[in-house]
Tab-separated table of C-alpha atoms and ligand atoms in Angstrom:
chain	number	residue	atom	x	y	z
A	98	UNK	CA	59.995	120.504	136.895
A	99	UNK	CA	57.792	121.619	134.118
A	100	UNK	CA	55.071	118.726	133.759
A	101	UNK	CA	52.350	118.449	130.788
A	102	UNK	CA	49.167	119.990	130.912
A	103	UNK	CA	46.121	118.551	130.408
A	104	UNK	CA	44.053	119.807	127.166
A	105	UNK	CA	40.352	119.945	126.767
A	106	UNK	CA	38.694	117.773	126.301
A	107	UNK	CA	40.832	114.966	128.236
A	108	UNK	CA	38.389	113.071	130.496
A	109	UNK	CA	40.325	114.038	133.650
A	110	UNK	CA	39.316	117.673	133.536
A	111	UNK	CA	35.785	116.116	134.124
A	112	UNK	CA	37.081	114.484	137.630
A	113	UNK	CA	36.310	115.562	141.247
A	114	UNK	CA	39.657	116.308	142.693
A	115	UNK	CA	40.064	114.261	146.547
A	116	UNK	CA	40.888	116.552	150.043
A	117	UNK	CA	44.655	116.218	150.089
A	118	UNK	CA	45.447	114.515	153.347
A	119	UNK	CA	48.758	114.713	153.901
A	120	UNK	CA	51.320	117.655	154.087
A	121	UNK	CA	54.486	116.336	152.759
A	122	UNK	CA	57.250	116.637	150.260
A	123	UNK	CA	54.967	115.051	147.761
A	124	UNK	CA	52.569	118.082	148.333
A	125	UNK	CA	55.253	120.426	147.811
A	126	UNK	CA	56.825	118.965	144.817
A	127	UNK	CA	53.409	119.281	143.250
A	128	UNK	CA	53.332	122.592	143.965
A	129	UNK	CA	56.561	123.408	143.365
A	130	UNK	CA	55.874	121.561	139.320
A	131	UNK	CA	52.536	123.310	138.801
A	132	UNK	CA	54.615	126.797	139.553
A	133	UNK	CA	57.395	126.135	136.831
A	134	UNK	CA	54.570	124.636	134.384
A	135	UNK	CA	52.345	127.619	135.116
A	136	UNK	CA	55.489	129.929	134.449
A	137	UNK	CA	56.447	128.175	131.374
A	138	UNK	CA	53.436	128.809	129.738
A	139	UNK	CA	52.737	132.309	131.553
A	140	UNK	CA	49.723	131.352	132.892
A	141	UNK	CA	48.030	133.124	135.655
A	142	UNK	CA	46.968	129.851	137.737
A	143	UNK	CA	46.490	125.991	137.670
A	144	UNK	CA	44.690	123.610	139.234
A	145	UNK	CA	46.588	120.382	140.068
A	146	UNK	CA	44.083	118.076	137.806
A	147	UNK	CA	45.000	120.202	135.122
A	148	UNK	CA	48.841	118.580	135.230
A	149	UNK	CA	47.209	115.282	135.525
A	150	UNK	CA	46.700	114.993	139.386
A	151	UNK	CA	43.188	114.905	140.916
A	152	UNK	CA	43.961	116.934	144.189
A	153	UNK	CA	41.849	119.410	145.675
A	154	UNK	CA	44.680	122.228	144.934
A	155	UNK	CA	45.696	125.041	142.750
A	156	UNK	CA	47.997	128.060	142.444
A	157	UNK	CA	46.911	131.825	141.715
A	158	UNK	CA	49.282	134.545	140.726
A	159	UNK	CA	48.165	137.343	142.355
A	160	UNK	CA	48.870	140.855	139.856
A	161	UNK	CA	51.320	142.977	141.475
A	162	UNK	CA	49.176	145.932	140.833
A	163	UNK	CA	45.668	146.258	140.424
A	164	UNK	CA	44.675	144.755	137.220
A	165	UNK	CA	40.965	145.308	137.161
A	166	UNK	CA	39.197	145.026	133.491
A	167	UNK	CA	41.929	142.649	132.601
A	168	UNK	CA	41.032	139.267	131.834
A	169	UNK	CA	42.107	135.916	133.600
A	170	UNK	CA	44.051	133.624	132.287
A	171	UNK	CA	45.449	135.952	129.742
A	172	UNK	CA	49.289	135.746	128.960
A	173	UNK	CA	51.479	137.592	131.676
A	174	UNK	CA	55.582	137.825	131.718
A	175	UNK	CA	56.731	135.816	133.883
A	176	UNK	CA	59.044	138.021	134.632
A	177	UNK	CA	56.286	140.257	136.462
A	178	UNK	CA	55.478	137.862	138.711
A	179	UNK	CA	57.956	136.528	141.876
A	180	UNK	CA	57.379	133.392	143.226
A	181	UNK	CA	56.090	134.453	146.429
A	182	UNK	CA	53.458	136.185	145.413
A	183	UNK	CA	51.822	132.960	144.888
A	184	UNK	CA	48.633	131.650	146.132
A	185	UNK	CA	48.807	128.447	146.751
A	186	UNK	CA	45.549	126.938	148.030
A	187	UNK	CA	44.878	123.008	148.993
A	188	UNK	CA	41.373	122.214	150.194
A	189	UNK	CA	39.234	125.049	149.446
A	190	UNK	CA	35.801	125.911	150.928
A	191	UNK	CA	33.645	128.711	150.102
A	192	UNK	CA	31.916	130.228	153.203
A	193	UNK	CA	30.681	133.457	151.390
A	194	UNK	CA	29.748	134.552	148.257
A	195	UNK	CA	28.047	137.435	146.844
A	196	UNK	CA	26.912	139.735	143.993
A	197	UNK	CA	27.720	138.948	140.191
A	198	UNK	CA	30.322	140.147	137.894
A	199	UNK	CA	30.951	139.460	134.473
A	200	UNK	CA	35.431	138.997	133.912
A	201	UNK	CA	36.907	137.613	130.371
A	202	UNK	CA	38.750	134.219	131.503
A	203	UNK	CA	40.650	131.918	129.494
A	204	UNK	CA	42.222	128.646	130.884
A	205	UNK	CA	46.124	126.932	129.716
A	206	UNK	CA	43.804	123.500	129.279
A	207	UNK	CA	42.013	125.866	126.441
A	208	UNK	CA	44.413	127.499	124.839
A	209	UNK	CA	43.931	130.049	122.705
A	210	UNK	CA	40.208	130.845	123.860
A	211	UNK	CA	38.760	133.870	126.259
A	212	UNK	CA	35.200	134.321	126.935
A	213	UNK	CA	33.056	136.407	129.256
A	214	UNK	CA	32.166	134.465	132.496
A	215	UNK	CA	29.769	135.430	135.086
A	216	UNK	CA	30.639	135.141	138.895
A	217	UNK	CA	30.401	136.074	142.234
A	218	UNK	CA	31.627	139.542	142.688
A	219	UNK	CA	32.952	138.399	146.293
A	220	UNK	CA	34.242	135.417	147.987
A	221	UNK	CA	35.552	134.321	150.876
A	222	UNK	CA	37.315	130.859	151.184
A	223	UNK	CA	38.969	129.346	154.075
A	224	UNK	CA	42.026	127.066	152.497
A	225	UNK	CA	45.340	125.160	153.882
A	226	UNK	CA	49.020	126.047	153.055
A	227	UNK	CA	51.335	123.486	151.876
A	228	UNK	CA	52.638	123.627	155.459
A	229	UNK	CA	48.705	122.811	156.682
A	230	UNK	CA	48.200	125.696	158.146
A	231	UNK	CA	44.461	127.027	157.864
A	232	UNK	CA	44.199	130.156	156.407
A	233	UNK	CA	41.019	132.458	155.179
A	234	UNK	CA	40.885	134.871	152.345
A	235	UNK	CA	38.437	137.322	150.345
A	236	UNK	CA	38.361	139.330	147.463
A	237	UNK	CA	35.765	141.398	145.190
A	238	UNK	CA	38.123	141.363	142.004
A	239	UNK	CA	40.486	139.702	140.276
A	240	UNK	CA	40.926	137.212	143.110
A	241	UNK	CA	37.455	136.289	143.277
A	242	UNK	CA	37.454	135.462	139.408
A	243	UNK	CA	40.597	133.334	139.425
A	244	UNK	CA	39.238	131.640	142.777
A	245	UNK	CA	35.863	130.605	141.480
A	246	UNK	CA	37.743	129.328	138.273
A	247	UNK	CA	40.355	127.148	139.845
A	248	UNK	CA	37.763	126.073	142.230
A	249	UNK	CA	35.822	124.609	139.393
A	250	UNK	CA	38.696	123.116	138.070
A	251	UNK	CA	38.687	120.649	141.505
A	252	UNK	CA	34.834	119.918	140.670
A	253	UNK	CA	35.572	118.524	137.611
A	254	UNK	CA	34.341	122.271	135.997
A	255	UNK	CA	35.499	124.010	132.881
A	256	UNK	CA	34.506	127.732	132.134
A	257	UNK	CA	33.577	127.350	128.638
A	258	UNK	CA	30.877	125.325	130.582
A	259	UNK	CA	29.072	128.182	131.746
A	260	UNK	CA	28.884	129.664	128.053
A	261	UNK	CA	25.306	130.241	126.561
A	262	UNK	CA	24.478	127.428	124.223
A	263	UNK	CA	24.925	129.486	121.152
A	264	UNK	CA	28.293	129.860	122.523
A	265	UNK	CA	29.050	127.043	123.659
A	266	UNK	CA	28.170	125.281	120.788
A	267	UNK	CA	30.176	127.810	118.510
A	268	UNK	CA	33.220	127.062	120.465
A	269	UNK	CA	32.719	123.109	120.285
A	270	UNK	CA	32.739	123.655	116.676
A	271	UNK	CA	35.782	125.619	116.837
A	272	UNK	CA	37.740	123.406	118.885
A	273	UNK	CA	36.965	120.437	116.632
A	274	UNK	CA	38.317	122.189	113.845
A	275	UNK	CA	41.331	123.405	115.568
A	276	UNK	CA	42.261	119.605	116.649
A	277	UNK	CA	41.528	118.445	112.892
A	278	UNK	CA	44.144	120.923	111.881
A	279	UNK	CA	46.744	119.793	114.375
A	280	UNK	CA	46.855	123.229	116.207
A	281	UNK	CA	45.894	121.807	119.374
B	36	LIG	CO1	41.551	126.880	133.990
């Protein structure tokens, strides 16, 4: 089921997501909804606060091929992307992280926007499956991007937060503007 995202700047983007602590067919509804509403609005990943819940989850489509230089959270079809070649990840923790890379990233709670973000070039993050299994994984691309986003997501993070001030500011303006006209 396709649920509503939540659009900058709601208050519960600002919230700390809480461990999930139970494995069950709640879980996997959640995850289940945050795939179709991801889909629906080809988006690249989600974090469960951004459909309203404050859980320490979120799902990552992982790019079929290698799609270095692209940007995250750009529009994808669907179409490209099977269901099971989703990450879903519930309780992340970052063990390692290294190096810095600059990726364009844009976010379904900010539509419309895509700004250069700088990162960790690698991370490694040791996570649970829907089924509570533990699991570990690490990337130096794409992966690592999208991970450090949704992570921040789940700390109450947004990336236009790591914008310059000159940027930041510009944007603020922007968005103002864009809610004034109705187009948000
Ligand atoms: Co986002």
């Amino acid at each position: 089921m396709i649920r509503e995202i939540v659009v900058y700047p709601d208050k519960r983007l600002k919230l700390i997501s809480k461990e999930v602590l139970t494995f069950d067919g709640v879980l996997a509804d959640l995850l289940d909804d945050m795939y179709d509403t991801m889909i629906a609005r080809n988006g690249v990943g989600l974090a469960a606060i951004q459909v309203g819940v404050d859980a320490r989850v979120f799902i990552i489509n992982i790019p079929l091929e290698d799609k270095d230089g692209e940007s995250y959270g750009e529009e994808r079809d669907p179409n490209d992307q099977p269901k099971d070649n989703t990450l879903e990840v519930i309780n992340p923790v970052i063990m390692e992280s290294n190096g810095e890379e600059k990726f364009q990233e844009g976010c379904l709670s900010i539509p419309g926007v895509y700004e250069d973000v700088q990162r960790a070039k690698y991370v490694k993050v040791e996570y649970y499956t829907r089924q509570g299994q533990k699991k570990i994984i690490e990337d130096d691309a794409f992966l690592a991007v999208a991970i450090q986003h949704e992570l921040d997501h789940l700390n109450g993070k947004v990336f236009i937060e790591k914008l310059s001030y000159i940027k930041r500011k510009k944007f603020e303006k922007e968005w103002k503007r864009k809610q004034k006209e109705g187009l948000i």
